[in-house]
């Protein structure tokens, strides 16, 4: 099931294209919205989210199940963001096109603790 939420806690289950478009159009600086795919058979976190930054750009991120598959991009185009959101929601194969995606998965992985082993004699 697809669920849309925003900064204000507004939740829409199985959002329509117009609902997604309205939520995006209503974003103000510092606000975000998330489309999340929830399914019993789907392991991990599957979502796409958009943040309207203070400089009026959109920060778009998506995660494909695990932290290592978390990507980010930025754009000034609300139209491109809407196309990506709708494409992701409809599981269209080419929704990522038109962006330069950066893998930011390392930001979400738990820190590794360095353990120094003492040599045994």
PDB file of C-alpha atoms in Angstrom:
ATOM      1  CA  UNK A   1       0.000   0.000   0.000  1.00  0.00           C
ATOM      2  CA  UNK A   2       1.198   3.501  -0.778  1.00  0.00           C
ATOM      3  CA  UNK A   3       1.027   6.080   2.019  1.00  0.00           C
ATOM      4  CA  UNK A   4       1.729   9.809   1.699  1.00  0.00           C
ATOM      5  CA  UNK A   5       2.598  11.961   4.711  1.00  0.00           C
ATOM      6  CA  UNK A   6       3.833  15.496   5.190  1.00  0.00           C
ATOM      7  CA  UNK A   7       5.516  17.639   7.819  1.00  0.00           C
ATOM      8  CA  UNK A   8       2.205  18.562   9.399  1.00  0.00           C
ATOM      9  CA  UNK A   9       1.285  14.917   9.964  1.00  0.00           C
ATOM     10  CA  UNK A  10      -1.279  14.808   7.168  1.00  0.00           C
ATOM     11  CA  UNK A  11      -1.617  11.173   6.008  1.00  0.00           C
ATOM     12  CA  UNK A  12      -3.227   9.861   2.828  1.00  0.00           C
ATOM     13  CA  UNK A  13      -3.525   6.128   2.224  1.00  0.00           C
ATOM     14  CA  UNK A  14      -3.434   5.142  -1.452  1.00  0.00           C
ATOM     15  CA  UNK A  15      -3.001   8.758  -2.627  1.00  0.00           C
ATOM     16  CA  UNK A  16      -4.238   9.699  -6.076  1.00  0.00           C
ATOM     17  CA  UNK A  17      -2.147  11.655  -8.588  1.00  0.00           C
ATOM     18  CA  UNK A  18      -4.038  14.876  -7.720  1.00  0.00           C
ATOM     19  CA  UNK A  19      -3.484  14.291  -3.980  1.00  0.00           C
ATOM     20  CA  UNK A  20       0.260  13.829  -4.491  1.00  0.00           C
ATOM     21  CA  UNK A  21       0.368  16.941  -6.686  1.00  0.00           C
ATOM     22  CA  UNK A  22      -1.505  18.998  -4.107  1.00  0.00           C
ATOM     23  CA  UNK A  23       0.753  17.865  -1.274  1.00  0.00           C
ATOM     24  CA  UNK A  24       3.815  18.829  -3.328  1.00  0.00           C
ATOM     25  CA  UNK A  25       2.334  22.187  -4.373  1.00  0.00           C
ATOM     26  CA  UNK A  26       1.576  23.020  -0.722  1.00  0.00           C
ATOM     27  CA  UNK A  27       5.152  22.494   0.467  1.00  0.00           C
ATOM     28  CA  UNK A  28       6.729  25.543   2.012  1.00  0.00           C
ATOM     29  CA  UNK A  29      10.367  26.155   2.938  1.00  0.00           C
ATOM     30  CA  UNK A  30      11.589  23.618   5.466  1.00  0.00           C
ATOM     31  CA  UNK A  31       8.654  21.263   4.872  1.00  0.00           C
ATOM     32  CA  UNK A  32       8.772  17.763   3.424  1.00  0.00           C
ATOM     33  CA  UNK A  33       6.532  14.999   2.158  1.00  0.00           C
ATOM     34  CA  UNK A  34       7.100  11.261   1.939  1.00  0.00           C
ATOM     35  CA  UNK A  35       5.597   8.542  -0.233  1.00  0.00           C
ATOM     36  CA  UNK A  36       6.139   5.174   1.383  1.00  0.00           C
ATOM     37  CA  UNK A  37       5.464   1.731  -0.004  1.00  0.00           C
ATOM     38  CA  UNK A  38       4.277  -0.652   2.722  1.00  0.00           C
ATOM     39  CA  UNK A  39       3.757  -4.319   1.922  1.00  0.00           C
ATOM     40  CA  UNK A  40       4.052  -7.418   4.093  1.00  0.00           C
ATOM     41  CA  UNK A  41       6.202  -9.083   1.426  1.00  0.00           C
ATOM     42  CA  UNK A  42       8.526  -6.086   1.040  1.00  0.00           C
ATOM     43  CA  UNK A  43      11.504  -6.100   3.392  1.00  0.00           C
ATOM     44  CA  UNK A  44      13.181  -2.850   4.447  1.00  0.00           C
ATOM     45  CA  UNK A  45      12.227   0.769   3.829  1.00  0.00           C
ATOM     46  CA  UNK A  46      10.918   1.759   0.409  1.00  0.00           C
ATOM     47  CA  UNK A  47      10.156   5.446   0.015  1.00  0.00           C
ATOM     48  CA  UNK A  48      10.698   8.649  -1.868  1.00  0.00           C
ATOM     49  CA  UNK A  49      10.693  11.998  -0.113  1.00  0.00           C
ATOM     50  CA  UNK A  50      11.055  15.624  -1.008  1.00  0.00           C
ATOM     51  CA  UNK A  51      12.157  18.559   1.127  1.00  0.00           C
ATOM     52  CA  UNK A  52      11.631  22.169   0.093  1.00  0.00           C
ATOM     53  CA  UNK A  53      14.881  23.792   1.124  1.00  0.00           C
ATOM     54  CA  UNK A  54      15.245  27.351   2.403  1.00  0.00           C
ATOM     55  CA  UNK A  55      16.730  28.411  -0.954  1.00  0.00           C
ATOM     56  CA  UNK A  56      13.557  27.298  -2.815  1.00  0.00           C
ATOM     57  CA  UNK A  57      15.157  24.153  -4.257  1.00  0.00           C
ATOM     58  CA  UNK A  58      13.790  20.661  -3.869  1.00  0.00           C
ATOM     59  CA  UNK A  59      15.880  17.953  -2.247  1.00  0.00           C
ATOM     60  CA  UNK A  60      14.633  14.618  -3.511  1.00  0.00           C
ATOM     61  CA  UNK A  61      15.655  11.312  -1.914  1.00  0.00           C
ATOM     62  CA  UNK A  62      14.673   7.700  -2.302  1.00  0.00           C
ATOM     63  CA  UNK A  63      15.535   4.451  -0.556  1.00  0.00           C
ATOM     64  CA  UNK A  64      15.271   1.013  -2.081  1.00  0.00           C
ATOM     65  CA  UNK A  65      14.971  -1.211   0.968  1.00  0.00           C
ATOM     66  CA  UNK A  66      18.321  -0.715   2.709  1.00  0.00           C
ATOM     67  CA  UNK A  67      20.569   2.143   3.768  1.00  0.00           C
ATOM     68  CA  UNK A  68      23.155   1.301   1.097  1.00  0.00           C
ATOM     69  CA  UNK A  69      20.510   2.065  -1.546  1.00  0.00           C
ATOM     70  CA  UNK A  70      19.655   5.607  -0.428  1.00  0.00           C
ATOM     71  CA  UNK A  71      20.060   8.340  -3.053  1.00  0.00           C
ATOM     72  CA  UNK A  72      19.682  12.109  -3.166  1.00  0.00           C
ATOM     73  CA  UNK A  73      19.466  14.874  -5.746  1.00  0.00           C
ATOM     74  CA  UNK A  74      18.390  18.515  -5.928  1.00  0.00           C
ATOM     75  CA  UNK A  75      16.422  20.499  -8.459  1.00  0.00           C
ATOM     76  CA  UNK A  76      14.596  23.795  -8.816  1.00  0.00           C
ATOM     77  CA  UNK A  77      11.842  22.181 -10.903  1.00  0.00           C
ATOM     78  CA  UNK A  78       8.615  21.294  -9.126  1.00  0.00           C
ATOM     79  CA  UNK A  79       7.447  19.710 -12.379  1.00  0.00           C
ATOM     80  CA  UNK A  80      10.406  17.290 -12.436  1.00  0.00           C
ATOM     81  CA  UNK A  81       9.819  16.409  -8.781  1.00  0.00           C
ATOM     82  CA  UNK A  82       6.147  15.697  -9.420  1.00  0.00           C
ATOM     83  CA  UNK A  83       7.021  13.520 -12.405  1.00  0.00           C
ATOM     84  CA  UNK A  84       9.507  11.561 -10.246  1.00  0.00           C
ATOM     85  CA  UNK A  85       7.010  11.151  -7.380  1.00  0.00           C
ATOM     86  CA  UNK A  86       4.263   9.932  -9.693  1.00  0.00           C
ATOM     87  CA  UNK A  87       6.625   7.651 -11.599  1.00  0.00           C
ATOM     88  CA  UNK A  88       7.931   6.122  -8.377  1.00  0.00           C
ATOM     89  CA  UNK A  89       4.391   5.658  -7.039  1.00  0.00           C
ATOM     90  CA  UNK A  90       3.352   3.901 -10.265  1.00  0.00           C
ATOM     91  CA  UNK A  91       6.591   1.829 -10.306  1.00  0.00           C
ATOM     92  CA  UNK A  92       7.450   3.151 -13.751  1.00  0.00           C
ATOM     93  CA  UNK A  93      10.927   2.041 -14.821  1.00  0.00           C
ATOM     94  CA  UNK A  94      12.421   5.400 -15.878  1.00  0.00           C
ATOM     95  CA  UNK A  95      11.282   7.744 -13.103  1.00  0.00           C
ATOM     96  CA  UNK A  96      14.908   8.455 -12.004  1.00  0.00           C
ATOM     97  CA  UNK A  97      15.931   9.891 -15.365  1.00  0.00           C
ATOM     98  CA  UNK A  98      16.694  13.582 -15.649  1.00  0.00           C
ATOM     99  CA  UNK A  99      18.513  13.809 -12.298  1.00  0.00           C
ATOM    100  CA  UNK A 100      22.097  13.406 -11.099  1.00  0.00           C
ATOM    101  CA  UNK A 101      21.671  11.003  -8.163  1.00  0.00           C
ATOM    102  CA  UNK A 102      24.241  10.709  -5.366  1.00  0.00           C
ATOM    103  CA  UNK A 103      24.396   7.614  -3.186  1.00  0.00           C
ATOM    104  CA  UNK A 104      24.224   8.838   0.422  1.00  0.00           C
ATOM    105  CA  UNK A 105      23.700   5.422   1.980  1.00  0.00           C
ATOM    106  CA  UNK A 106      26.848   5.675   4.079  1.00  0.00           C
ATOM    107  CA  UNK A 107      25.178   8.485   6.054  1.00  0.00           C
ATOM    108  CA  UNK A 108      22.599   5.995   7.378  1.00  0.00           C
ATOM    109  CA  UNK A 109      24.750   2.999   8.199  1.00  0.00           C
ATOM    110  CA  UNK A 110      25.555   2.394  11.853  1.00  0.00           C
ATOM    111  CA  UNK A 111      29.054   3.483  12.829  1.00  0.00           C
ATOM    112  CA  UNK A 112      31.612   0.755  12.885  1.00  0.00           C
ATOM    113  CA  UNK A 113      33.584   0.515  16.061  1.00  0.00           C
ATOM    114  CA  UNK A 114      37.225  -0.149  15.594  1.00  0.00           C
ATOM    115  CA  UNK A 115      38.334  -2.844  17.947  1.00  0.00           C
ATOM    116  CA  UNK A 116      42.031  -3.343  18.361  1.00  0.00           C
ATOM    117  CA  UNK A 117      42.843  -6.922  19.129  1.00  0.00           C
ATOM    118  CA  UNK A 118      45.806  -7.750  21.276  1.00  0.00           C
ATOM    119  CA  UNK A 119      48.117 -10.392  19.922  1.00  0.00           C
ATOM    120  CA  UNK A 120      47.979 -13.590  21.904  1.00  0.00           C
ATOM    121  CA  UNK A 121      51.221 -15.170  23.055  1.00  0.00           C
TER     122      UNK A 121
END
